[in-house]
mmCIF file of C-alpha atoms and ligand atoms in Angstrom:
data_model
loop_
_atom_site.group_PDB
_atom_site.id
_atom_site.type_symbol
_atom_site.label_atom_id
_atom_site.label_comp_id
_atom_site.label_asym_id
_atom_site.label_seq_id
_atom_site.Cartn_x
_atom_site.Cartn_y
_atom_site.Cartn_z
ATOM 1 C CA MET A 1 100.555 97.813 100.086
ATOM 2 C CA THR A 2 98.910 94.489 99.416
ATOM 3 C CA PRO A 3 96.135 94.932 96.888
ATOM 4 C CA ARG A 4 92.630 93.839 98.053
ATOM 5 C CA LEU A 5 89.576 92.145 96.144
ATOM 6 C CA ASP A 6 86.209 93.441 96.877
ATOM 7 C CA ALA A 7 83.499 90.877 97.649
ATOM 8 C CA GLY A 8 82.469 90.771 94.019
ATOM 9 C CA GLN A 9 85.940 90.346 92.747
ATOM 10 C CA LEU A 10 86.581 87.720 95.047
ATOM 11 C CA ALA A 11 83.332 85.881 94.290
ATOM 12 C CA ALA A 12 84.251 86.248 90.566
ATOM 13 C CA ARG A 13 87.531 84.666 91.142
ATOM 14 C CA PHE A 14 86.031 81.919 93.261
ATOM 15 C CA GLN A 15 83.730 81.123 90.481
ATOM 16 C CA SER A 16 86.597 80.869 87.922
ATOM 17 C CA VAL A 17 88.808 78.618 90.232
ATOM 18 C CA PHE A 18 86.076 76.243 91.605
ATOM 19 C CA GLY A 19 83.374 76.420 88.808
ATOM 20 C CA ALA A 20 80.676 77.599 90.887
ATOM 21 C CA ALA A 21 79.426 80.778 92.766
ATOM 22 C CA PRO A 22 80.263 80.801 96.540
ATOM 23 C CA ASP A 23 77.357 80.480 99.198
ATOM 24 C CA GLY A 24 78.917 83.953 100.351
ATOM 25 C CA VAL A 25 81.699 86.062 101.159
ATOM 26 C CA TRP A 26 82.772 87.153 104.772
ATOM 27 C CA GLN A 27 85.362 89.187 106.279
ATOM 28 C CA ALA A 28 87.162 89.727 109.619
ATOM 29 C CA PRO A 29 89.793 92.406 110.583
ATOM 30 C CA GLY A 30 93.303 92.254 111.956
ATOM 31 C CA ARG A 31 93.844 94.315 115.314
ATOM 32 C CA VAL A 32 96.223 96.792 116.910
ATOM 33 C CA ASN A 33 96.435 96.580 120.732
ATOM 34 C CA LEU A 34 96.211 100.164 122.093
ATOM 35 C CA ILE A 35 97.358 98.864 125.518
ATOM 36 C CA GLY A 36 97.433 95.915 127.655
ATOM 37 C CA GLU A 37 100.272 93.409 126.548
ATOM 38 C CA HIS A 38 100.624 89.813 127.716
ATOM 39 C CA THR A 39 97.927 90.247 130.196
ATOM 40 C CA ASP A 40 95.283 88.340 128.261
ATOM 41 C CA TYR A 41 96.584 84.867 129.268
ATOM 42 C CA ASN A 42 96.872 86.218 132.802
ATOM 43 C CA GLU A 43 92.995 86.588 132.822
ATOM 44 C CA GLY A 44 93.769 90.319 132.950
ATOM 45 C CA PHE A 45 92.694 93.552 130.877
ATOM 46 C CA VAL A 46 93.333 94.532 127.252
ATOM 47 C CA LEU A 47 92.268 97.429 125.068
ATOM 48 C CA PRO A 48 92.582 96.546 121.337
ATOM 49 C CA PHE A 49 90.836 97.668 118.278
ATOM 50 C CA ALA A 50 89.856 96.114 115.059
ATOM 51 C CA ILE A 51 91.484 97.823 112.098
ATOM 52 C CA ASN A 52 90.396 98.640 108.688
ATOM 53 C CA ARG A 53 92.567 95.928 107.090
ATOM 54 C CA THR A 54 90.668 92.588 106.833
ATOM 55 C CA ALA A 55 91.007 89.048 105.610
ATOM 56 C CA ARG A 56 87.856 88.088 103.228
ATOM 57 C CA VAL A 57 86.929 84.490 102.426
ATOM 58 C CA ALA A 58 84.593 83.219 99.910
ATOM 59 C CA VAL A 59 83.175 79.797 100.797
ATOM 60 C CA ARG A 60 80.845 77.132 99.377
ATOM 61 C CA ARG A 61 79.714 74.007 101.036
ATOM 62 C CA ARG A 62 80.181 70.728 99.034
ATOM 63 C CA SER A 63 78.194 67.437 99.342
ATOM 64 C CA ASP A 64 81.260 65.350 99.791
ATOM 65 C CA SER A 65 84.019 65.622 102.746
ATOM 66 C CA THR A 66 86.628 67.272 100.598
ATOM 67 C CA ILE A 67 88.179 70.772 101.372
ATOM 68 C CA ARG A 68 89.911 72.717 98.739
ATOM 69 C CA LEU A 69 91.769 75.918 99.863
ATOM 70 C CA LEU A 70 93.258 78.665 97.872
ATOM 71 C CA SER A 71 94.494 82.115 98.631
ATOM 72 C CA THR A 72 95.285 85.160 96.694
ATOM 73 C CA PHE A 73 98.635 85.407 98.798
ATOM 74 C CA GLY A 74 101.523 83.082 99.534
ATOM 75 C CA ASN A 75 102.913 80.700 97.006
ATOM 76 C CA GLN A 76 101.001 77.670 98.008
ATOM 77 C CA GLY A 77 98.731 76.369 95.073
ATOM 78 C CA LEU A 78 95.314 74.590 95.679
ATOM 79 C CA THR A 79 95.489 72.507 98.601
ATOM 80 C CA THR A 80 93.184 69.573 98.969
ATOM 81 C CA VAL A 81 92.412 67.650 102.179
ATOM 82 C CA ASP A 82 89.827 65.448 103.550
ATOM 83 C CA ALA A 83 87.575 66.937 106.321
ATOM 84 C CA GLY A 84 87.966 63.463 107.981
ATOM 85 C CA SER A 85 91.555 63.573 108.200
ATOM 86 C CA LEU A 86 92.466 66.911 109.747
ATOM 87 C CA SER A 87 95.307 66.339 112.540
ATOM 88 C CA ARG A 88 97.730 68.674 114.221
ATOM 89 C CA GLY A 89 101.182 69.063 112.527
ATOM 90 C CA THR A 90 99.794 68.194 109.135
ATOM 91 C CA ALA A 91 99.000 71.461 107.696
ATOM 92 C CA ARG A 92 101.384 73.881 105.954
ATOM 93 C CA GLY A 93 101.736 77.712 105.750
ATOM 94 C CA TRP A 94 98.701 79.759 105.817
ATOM 95 C CA THR A 95 96.305 76.605 105.467
ATOM 96 C CA LYS A 96 97.047 76.022 109.213
ATOM 97 C CA TYR A 97 94.543 78.645 110.018
ATOM 98 C CA PRO A 98 91.468 77.793 108.071
ATOM 99 C CA LEU A 99 92.138 74.100 108.815
ATOM 100 C CA GLY A 100 92.827 74.790 112.633
ATOM 101 C CA VAL A 101 89.348 76.260 112.786
ATOM 102 C CA LEU A 102 87.539 73.427 111.029
ATOM 103 C CA TRP A 103 89.567 71.049 113.503
ATOM 104 C CA ALA A 104 88.525 72.994 116.241
ATOM 105 C CA LEU A 105 84.853 72.980 115.260
ATOM 106 C CA GLN A 106 85.314 69.045 115.068
ATOM 107 C CA GLN A 107 86.661 68.848 118.483
ATOM 108 C CA ARG A 108 83.446 70.451 119.715
ATOM 109 C CA GLY A 109 81.549 67.794 117.776
ATOM 110 C CA LEU A 110 80.450 69.855 114.780
ATOM 111 C CA HIS A 111 81.396 68.169 111.526
ATOM 112 C CA VAL A 112 81.139 70.803 108.720
ATOM 113 C CA GLY A 113 81.712 68.335 105.758
ATOM 114 C CA GLY A 114 83.446 69.503 102.621
ATOM 115 C CA LEU A 115 84.150 73.109 101.654
ATOM 116 C CA ASP A 116 85.589 75.161 98.743
ATOM 117 C CA LEU A 117 87.522 78.170 100.204
ATOM 118 C CA LEU A 118 89.204 81.074 98.620
ATOM 119 C CA LEU A 119 90.880 83.629 100.966
ATOM 120 C CA ASP A 120 92.216 87.012 100.386
ATOM 121 C CA SER A 121 93.880 89.459 102.918
ATOM 122 C CA ASP A 122 95.307 92.870 103.071
ATOM 123 C CA VAL A 123 96.383 92.338 106.698
ATOM 124 C CA PRO A 124 100.222 92.573 106.657
ATOM 125 C CA ARG A 125 101.734 89.225 107.429
ATOM 126 C CA GLY A 126 104.243 88.845 110.247
ATOM 127 C CA ALA A 127 103.681 92.527 111.132
ATOM 128 C CA GLY A 128 102.048 91.664 114.673
ATOM 129 C CA LEU A 129 98.597 92.798 113.392
ATOM 130 C CA SER A 130 97.240 89.491 113.838
ATOM 131 C CA SER A 131 96.866 88.543 110.037
ATOM 132 C CA SER A 132 96.400 84.783 111.245
ATOM 133 C CA HIS A 133 93.359 85.422 113.525
ATOM 134 C CA ALA A 134 91.742 87.643 110.794
ATOM 135 C CA ILE A 135 91.710 84.577 108.573
ATOM 136 C CA GLU A 136 90.756 82.232 111.291
ATOM 137 C CA CYS A 137 87.883 84.682 112.352
ATOM 138 C CA ALA A 138 86.586 85.299 108.742
ATOM 139 C CA VAL A 139 86.448 81.360 108.361
ATOM 140 C CA ILE A 140 84.704 80.800 111.658
ATOM 141 C CA THR A 141 82.100 83.375 111.112
ATOM 142 C CA ALA A 142 81.276 81.906 107.402
ATOM 143 C CA VAL A 143 81.292 78.257 108.758
ATOM 144 C CA ASN A 144 79.164 79.164 111.870
ATOM 145 C CA GLU A 145 76.689 80.651 109.415
ATOM 146 C CA LEU A 146 76.726 78.259 106.557
ATOM 147 C CA ALA A 147 76.621 75.173 109.102
ATOM 148 C CA ALA A 148 73.930 77.105 111.173
ATOM 149 C CA ALA A 149 76.272 75.926 114.316
ATOM 150 C CA GLY A 150 74.647 78.749 116.401
ATOM 151 C CA LEU A 151 78.069 79.606 118.328
ATOM 152 C CA ASP A 152 78.027 83.099 119.882
ATOM 153 C CA THR A 153 81.132 85.288 119.548
ATOM 154 C CA ARG A 154 82.342 84.276 122.871
ATOM 155 C CA GLU A 155 82.235 80.559 121.833
ATOM 156 C CA MET A 156 83.955 81.574 118.453
ATOM 157 C CA VAL A 157 86.646 83.316 120.561
ATOM 158 C CA LEU A 158 87.295 80.156 122.505
ATOM 159 C CA ALA A 159 87.078 77.886 119.280
ATOM 160 C CA THR A 160 89.682 80.008 117.410
ATOM 161 C CA GLN A 161 91.974 80.013 120.572
ATOM 162 C CA ARG A 162 91.877 76.230 120.510
ATOM 163 C CA ALA A 163 92.970 76.377 116.775
ATOM 164 C CA GLU A 164 95.810 78.491 117.493
ATOM 165 C CA ASN A 165 96.820 76.680 120.904
ATOM 166 C CA ASP A 166 96.469 72.954 119.736
ATOM 167 C CA PHE A 167 96.498 72.951 115.807
ATOM 168 C CA VAL A 168 98.758 75.858 114.941
ATOM 169 C CA GLY A 169 101.004 75.366 117.998
ATOM 170 C CA ALA A 170 100.986 79.088 119.461
ATOM 171 C CA PRO A 171 100.115 79.220 123.247
ATOM 172 C CA THR A 172 98.261 82.305 122.667
ATOM 173 C CA GLY A 173 95.418 84.158 124.517
ATOM 174 C CA ILE A 174 91.992 85.361 123.596
ATOM 175 C CA MET A 175 92.720 89.249 122.797
ATOM 176 C CA ASP A 176 93.296 89.153 119.098
ATOM 177 C CA GLN A 177 90.408 86.956 118.112
ATOM 178 C CA SER A 178 88.062 89.000 120.515
ATOM 179 C CA ALA A 179 88.983 92.174 118.833
ATOM 180 C CA SER A 180 88.586 90.729 115.339
ATOM 181 C CA LEU A 181 85.028 89.197 116.230
ATOM 182 C CA ARG A 182 83.722 91.783 118.704
ATOM 183 C CA GLY A 183 85.381 95.286 117.494
ATOM 184 C CA ALA A 184 83.342 98.211 116.490
ATOM 185 C CA ALA A 185 84.085 101.066 114.386
ATOM 186 C CA GLY A 186 85.281 104.217 116.130
ATOM 187 C CA HIS A 187 85.762 102.072 119.539
ATOM 188 C CA VAL A 188 88.528 100.467 121.304
ATOM 189 C CA LEU A 189 87.513 97.152 122.911
ATOM 190 C CA PHE A 190 87.712 97.017 126.783
ATOM 191 C CA LEU A 191 87.907 93.292 127.484
ATOM 192 C CA ASP A 192 88.109 91.533 130.835
ATOM 193 C CA CYS A 193 89.866 88.416 129.724
ATOM 194 C CA ARG A 194 88.607 86.485 132.757
ATOM 195 C CA SER A 195 84.786 86.975 132.119
ATOM 196 C CA GLN A 196 85.077 87.768 128.372
ATOM 197 C CA ASP A 197 82.889 90.744 129.420
ATOM 198 C CA ILE A 198 83.465 93.655 127.086
ATOM 199 C CA ARG A 199 82.844 97.367 126.872
ATOM 200 C CA LEU A 200 83.142 99.344 123.688
ATOM 201 C CA VAL A 201 84.996 102.592 124.720
ATOM 202 C CA PRO A 202 84.841 105.656 122.125
ATOM 203 C CA PHE A 203 88.005 106.285 120.277
ATOM 204 C CA ASP A 204 87.642 109.083 118.070
ATOM 205 C CA ALA A 205 91.180 109.950 116.813
ATOM 206 C CA ASP A 206 89.773 112.187 113.979
ATOM 207 C CA SER A 207 88.129 114.574 116.330
ATOM 208 C CA ALA A 208 91.133 114.951 118.488
ATOM 209 C CA ARG A 209 93.143 115.446 115.334
ATOM 210 C CA LEU A 210 95.271 112.325 116.068
ATOM 211 C CA VAL A 211 96.323 109.675 113.741
ATOM 212 C CA PRO A 212 97.160 106.108 114.714
ATOM 213 C CA LEU A 213 100.215 105.168 113.002
ATOM 214 C CA VAL A 214 101.355 101.804 112.716
ATOM 215 C CA ILE A 215 105.437 101.286 112.244
ATOM 216 C CA ASP A 216 105.910 97.922 111.001
ATOM 217 C CA THR A 217 109.711 97.242 111.687
ATOM 218 C CA LYS A 218 109.590 94.160 109.057
ATOM 219 C CA VAL A 219 111.510 92.316 112.011
ATOM 220 C CA SER A 220 109.355 88.855 111.696
ATOM 221 C CA HIS A 221 108.388 87.044 114.793
ATOM 222 C CA SER A 222 106.281 83.894 115.473
ATOM 223 C CA HIS A 223 104.433 83.094 118.709
ATOM 224 C CA ALA A 224 105.018 79.481 118.025
ATOM 225 C CA GLY A 225 108.672 80.206 118.829
ATOM 226 C CA GLY A 226 110.131 80.156 122.292
ATOM 227 C CA GLY A 227 110.114 83.602 123.599
ATOM 228 C CA TYR A 228 106.369 84.012 123.685
ATOM 229 C CA ALA A 229 105.835 80.739 125.495
ATOM 230 C CA SER A 230 108.760 81.243 128.009
ATOM 231 C CA ARG A 231 107.084 84.713 128.946
ATOM 232 C CA ARG A 232 103.804 82.799 129.652
ATOM 233 C CA ALA A 233 105.460 80.163 131.503
ATOM 234 C CA SER A 234 107.450 82.843 133.748
ATOM 235 C CA CYS A 235 103.874 84.223 134.337
ATOM 236 C CA GLU A 236 102.448 80.850 135.444
ATOM 237 C CA ARG A 237 105.374 80.146 137.601
ATOM 238 C CA GLY A 238 105.099 83.595 139.415
ATOM 239 C CA ALA A 239 101.125 83.019 139.829
ATOM 240 C CA GLY A 240 101.958 79.727 141.336
ATOM 241 C CA ILE A 241 104.621 80.807 143.838
ATOM 242 C CA LEU A 242 102.392 83.761 145.003
ATOM 243 C CA GLY A 243 99.505 81.128 145.342
ATOM 244 C CA VAL A 244 96.930 82.908 143.020
ATOM 245 C CA LYS A 245 94.856 81.473 140.082
ATOM 246 C CA ALA A 246 96.359 83.941 137.529
ATOM 247 C CA LEU A 247 98.451 87.110 137.808
ATOM 248 C CA ARG A 248 95.299 89.015 137.406
ATOM 249 C CA ASP A 249 94.759 88.299 141.035
ATOM 250 C CA VAL A 250 97.940 90.304 142.115
ATOM 251 C CA GLY A 251 97.642 94.158 142.593
ATOM 252 C CA PRO A 252 100.092 96.624 142.726
ATOM 253 C CA ASP A 253 100.143 96.769 146.492
ATOM 254 C CA ASP A 254 100.984 93.185 146.524
ATOM 255 C CA LEU A 255 104.219 93.955 144.681
ATOM 256 C CA ASP A 256 106.524 94.676 147.435
ATOM 257 C CA ALA A 257 105.872 91.327 149.293
ATOM 258 C CA ALA A 258 106.145 89.500 145.970
ATOM 259 C CA ALA A 259 109.776 90.916 145.349
ATOM 260 C CA GLY A 260 110.788 88.854 148.290
ATOM 261 C CA ARG A 261 109.340 85.652 147.293
ATOM 262 C CA LEU A 262 110.036 85.662 143.395
ATOM 263 C CA ASP A 263 113.570 85.315 141.763
ATOM 264 C CA PRO A 264 114.604 88.655 140.109
ATOM 265 C CA GLU A 265 113.685 87.736 136.626
ATOM 266 C CA THR A 266 110.353 86.312 137.473
ATOM 267 C CA PHE A 267 109.509 89.366 139.595
ATOM 268 C CA ARG A 268 110.303 91.564 136.552
ATOM 269 C CA ARG A 269 107.790 89.517 134.397
ATOM 270 C CA VAL A 270 105.080 89.623 137.159
ATOM 271 C CA ARG A 271 105.602 93.414 137.640
ATOM 272 C CA HIS A 272 104.994 94.110 133.885
ATOM 273 C CA VAL A 273 101.797 92.299 134.024
ATOM 274 C CA VAL A 274 100.479 93.704 137.277
ATOM 275 C CA THR A 275 101.410 97.383 136.428
ATOM 276 C CA GLU A 276 100.075 96.766 132.734
ATOM 277 C CA ASN A 277 96.830 95.751 134.084
ATOM 278 C CA GLU A 278 96.682 99.032 135.890
ATOM 279 C CA ARG A 279 97.471 101.064 132.850
ATOM 280 C CA VAL A 280 94.830 99.456 130.908
ATOM 281 C CA LEU A 281 92.065 100.462 133.654
ATOM 282 C CA GLN A 282 93.670 103.859 133.743
ATOM 283 C CA ALA A 283 93.630 104.147 129.992
ATOM 284 C CA VAL A 284 89.939 103.445 129.876
ATOM 285 C CA LYS A 285 89.270 106.088 132.726
ATOM 286 C CA VAL A 286 91.449 108.602 130.624
ATOM 287 C CA LEU A 287 89.687 107.927 127.374
ATOM 288 C CA GLU A 288 86.318 108.437 128.907
ATOM 289 C CA THR A 289 87.054 111.645 130.611
ATOM 290 C CA ALA A 290 89.884 113.253 128.772
ATOM 291 C CA GLY A 291 90.049 111.709 125.262
ATOM 292 C CA PRO A 292 92.691 110.002 123.159
ATOM 293 C CA ALA A 293 95.243 112.712 123.407
ATOM 294 C CA ALA A 294 95.636 112.333 127.141
ATOM 295 C CA ILE A 295 96.752 108.690 127.067
ATOM 296 C CA GLY A 296 100.255 109.336 125.773
ATOM 297 C CA PRO A 297 102.212 108.850 128.876
ATOM 298 C CA LEU A 298 100.475 105.560 129.465
ATOM 299 C CA LEU A 299 101.515 104.082 126.109
ATOM 300 C CA ASP A 300 105.092 105.358 126.719
ATOM 301 C CA ALA A 301 105.208 103.783 130.387
ATOM 302 C CA SER A 302 103.808 100.503 128.751
ATOM 303 C CA HIS A 303 106.627 100.474 126.345
ATOM 304 C CA ALA A 304 109.132 101.043 128.982
ATOM 305 C CA SER A 305 107.629 98.036 130.934
ATOM 306 C CA MET A 306 107.951 95.592 128.013
ATOM 307 C CA ARG A 307 111.241 96.718 127.118
ATOM 308 C CA ASP A 308 112.726 96.663 130.509
ATOM 309 C CA ASP A 309 110.739 94.281 132.781
ATOM 310 C CA PHE A 310 109.191 91.839 130.108
ATOM 311 C CA GLU A 311 112.104 92.215 127.698
ATOM 312 C CA ILE A 312 109.826 91.478 124.667
ATOM 313 C CA SER A 313 111.114 94.619 122.880
ATOM 314 C CA CYS A 314 113.815 94.667 120.188
ATOM 315 C CA PRO A 315 116.134 97.421 118.958
ATOM 316 C CA GLU A 316 114.089 98.285 115.861
ATOM 317 C CA LEU A 317 111.102 98.577 117.899
ATOM 318 C CA ASP A 318 112.709 100.878 120.526
ATOM 319 C CA VAL A 319 114.203 103.156 117.744
ATOM 320 C CA ALA A 320 110.678 103.517 116.198
ATOM 321 C CA VAL A 321 109.194 104.206 119.533
ATOM 322 C CA GLU A 322 111.840 106.787 120.254
ATOM 323 C CA ALA A 323 112.077 108.605 116.966
ATOM 324 C CA ALA A 324 108.164 108.720 116.878
ATOM 325 C CA ARG A 325 108.011 110.285 120.224
ATOM 326 C CA SER A 326 110.840 113.060 119.638
ATOM 327 C CA ALA A 327 109.150 113.872 116.439
ATOM 328 C CA GLY A 328 105.980 114.932 118.231
ATOM 329 C CA ALA A 329 103.879 111.625 118.741
ATOM 330 C CA VAL A 330 101.825 111.943 121.953
ATOM 331 C CA GLY A 331 102.683 108.474 123.005
ATOM 332 C CA ALA A 332 104.214 105.314 121.149
ATOM 333 C CA ARG A 333 104.658 101.648 122.161
ATOM 334 C CA MET A 334 105.326 98.156 120.555
ATOM 335 C CA THR A 335 102.087 96.463 119.928
ATOM 336 C CA GLY A 336 101.385 92.676 119.867
ATOM 337 C CA GLY A 337 103.346 89.743 121.176
ATOM 338 C CA GLY A 338 106.622 91.423 120.819
ATOM 339 C CA PHE A 339 110.386 90.411 119.462
ATOM 340 C CA GLY A 340 109.525 92.166 116.210
ATOM 341 C CA GLY A 341 106.264 93.283 114.492
ATOM 342 C CA SER A 342 105.013 96.605 114.778
ATOM 343 C CA ALA A 343 104.824 99.936 116.988
ATOM 344 C CA ILE A 344 101.937 102.129 117.369
ATOM 345 C CA ALA A 345 102.491 105.744 117.400
ATOM 346 C CA LEU A 346 99.594 108.110 118.444
ATOM 347 C CA THR A 347 100.436 111.112 116.430
ATOM 348 C CA PRO A 348 98.759 114.701 115.973
ATOM 349 C CA ALA A 349 97.615 114.976 112.402
ATOM 350 C CA ALA A 350 100.090 118.058 112.144
ATOM 351 C CA ALA A 351 103.070 116.184 113.186
ATOM 352 C CA GLU A 352 102.416 113.098 110.975
ATOM 353 C CA ARG A 353 104.877 114.052 108.270
ATOM 354 C CA GLN A 354 107.591 114.809 110.678
ATOM 355 C CA VAL A 355 106.831 111.517 112.561
ATOM 356 C CA ARG A 356 107.081 109.303 109.425
ATOM 357 C CA ALA A 357 110.335 111.195 108.136
ATOM 358 C CA ALA A 358 112.073 110.978 111.723
ATOM 359 C CA VAL A 359 111.333 107.108 111.895
ATOM 360 C CA GLY A 360 112.731 106.604 108.369
ATOM 361 C CA LEU A 361 115.709 108.510 109.215
ATOM 362 C CA ALA A 362 116.524 106.959 112.476
ATOM 363 C CA PHE A 363 116.085 103.342 110.731
ATOM 364 C CA ALA A 364 118.430 104.335 108.129
ATOM 365 C CA ALA A 365 121.116 105.812 110.460
ATOM 366 C CA ALA A 366 120.733 102.591 112.610
ATOM 367 C CA GLY A 367 121.314 100.430 109.329
ATOM 368 C CA TYR A 368 117.982 98.972 109.695
ATOM 369 C CA ALA A 369 115.805 98.222 106.501
ATOM 370 C CA PRO A 370 113.114 100.674 105.913
ATOM 371 C CA PRO A 371 109.928 100.139 108.070
ATOM 372 C CA GLU A 372 106.555 100.428 106.643
ATOM 373 C CA ILE A 373 104.484 103.164 107.968
ATOM 374 C CA PHE A 374 100.695 103.412 107.379
ATOM 375 C CA SER A 375 97.585 104.801 109.256
ATOM 376 C CA VAL A 376 94.823 102.650 110.715
ATOM 377 C CA ARG A 377 91.388 103.385 112.224
ATOM 378 C CA PRO A 378 89.183 101.519 114.526
ATOM 379 C CA ALA A 379 86.862 99.433 112.427
ATOM 380 C CA ALA A 380 84.087 97.034 112.366
ATOM 381 C CA GLY A 381 84.386 93.381 113.657
ATOM 382 C CA ALA A 382 83.810 90.332 111.513
ATOM 383 C CA MET A 383 80.783 90.305 109.237
ATOM 384 C CA ARG A 384 79.201 88.816 105.880
ATOM 385 C CA LEU A 385 80.102 90.861 102.976
ATOM 386 C CA ALA A 386 77.668 89.218 100.332
HETATM 387 C C1 GLA B 1 99.806 87.919 120.786
HETATM 388 C C2 GLA B 1 98.770 86.911 121.276
HETATM 389 C C3 GLA B 1 97.717 87.525 122.240
HETATM 390 C C4 GLA B 1 98.469 88.410 123.160
HETATM 391 C C5 GLA B 1 99.434 89.304 122.614
HETATM 392 C C6 GLA B 1 100.268 89.871 123.615
HETATM 393 O O1 GLA B 1 99.227 88.831 120.020
HETATM 394 O O2 GLA B 1 98.010 86.318 120.209
HETATM 395 O O3 GLA B 1 96.824 86.421 122.688
HETATM 396 O O4 GLA B 1 98.910 87.568 124.156
HETATM 397 O O5 GLA B 1 100.378 88.370 121.867
HETATM 398 O O6 GLA B 1 99.442 90.941 124.488
#
């Protein structure tokens, strides 16, 4: 597991690197999506939660326009750039995320000037848990406060989306940063991606004696690659042919008619989005009436839809989900953008050991590298630590 520095340790490290104390330390979490995949950019519904793994940033404003960045992870040394020369395609590695945020703020007319930044994170990178958004959300929360920019969380969500879309080059939606900025301990975030309205829905896994287990397949993925963008393009094509603003506007009753108007592949993509939106709405109802143990079948149906209709799973994710389920998980599905990354298995505490063992054995039997398996819980959204 990645070590993490607490706020005091990070501030001390900052002082020794930059020769002065930081103005403050902020943190923002990664996320797990419980259900509602590839619905966000279709203006639909999602149900993610912020997790107890965070990125932390110590920041100090400078009187010039120099930006100096360093992280405790990765092998990039100190990076120095001028705030006046930020442009797309110039940043490397993890520096794309903080610099993308500063660039996006500049596009809104906010010129922050120079900064020293030291970043730490224990959100696993490349695992589909939004380690990049955790960094972006920690940085924007810090800068919003230091520069007294006065952005509310909805505006910060849109600014980080701009950073991802136009600076990093990943055509992603608003789910991850919404979870990171607006999540709350003990709750999942029911987000309407058209209005950005949220409802916090209690998700008390402990009382239900359930453990949300993340199975990181170690298959790395990138949303700046082709698969994510091509799914998004299919959805836009489907919405165009069906004459709606976004697939959010297509309901389950419209699917029969849609089948006759779309080519088979586009139809399957559309069917995933339409049925997934329904599953999110049902999951909220089930959580509010029957509690977490009852959402298993919805998680399973979501995985099948992503595997067969949206075609974004991979053999390792399917093996993880099947093994977890056969060993006693109440439901399991891949989480995040797909093509690798992690699955989530909602597991009775009494079956946790069997599930961990069964997934490990299934990976070994298939000849895959061992996955990393750990539990998560719904945790607070972005905040100032010191
Ligand atoms: C990634 C993106 C999100 C969302 C998911 C799929 O995590 O960043 O915006 O589209 O994939 O649900």
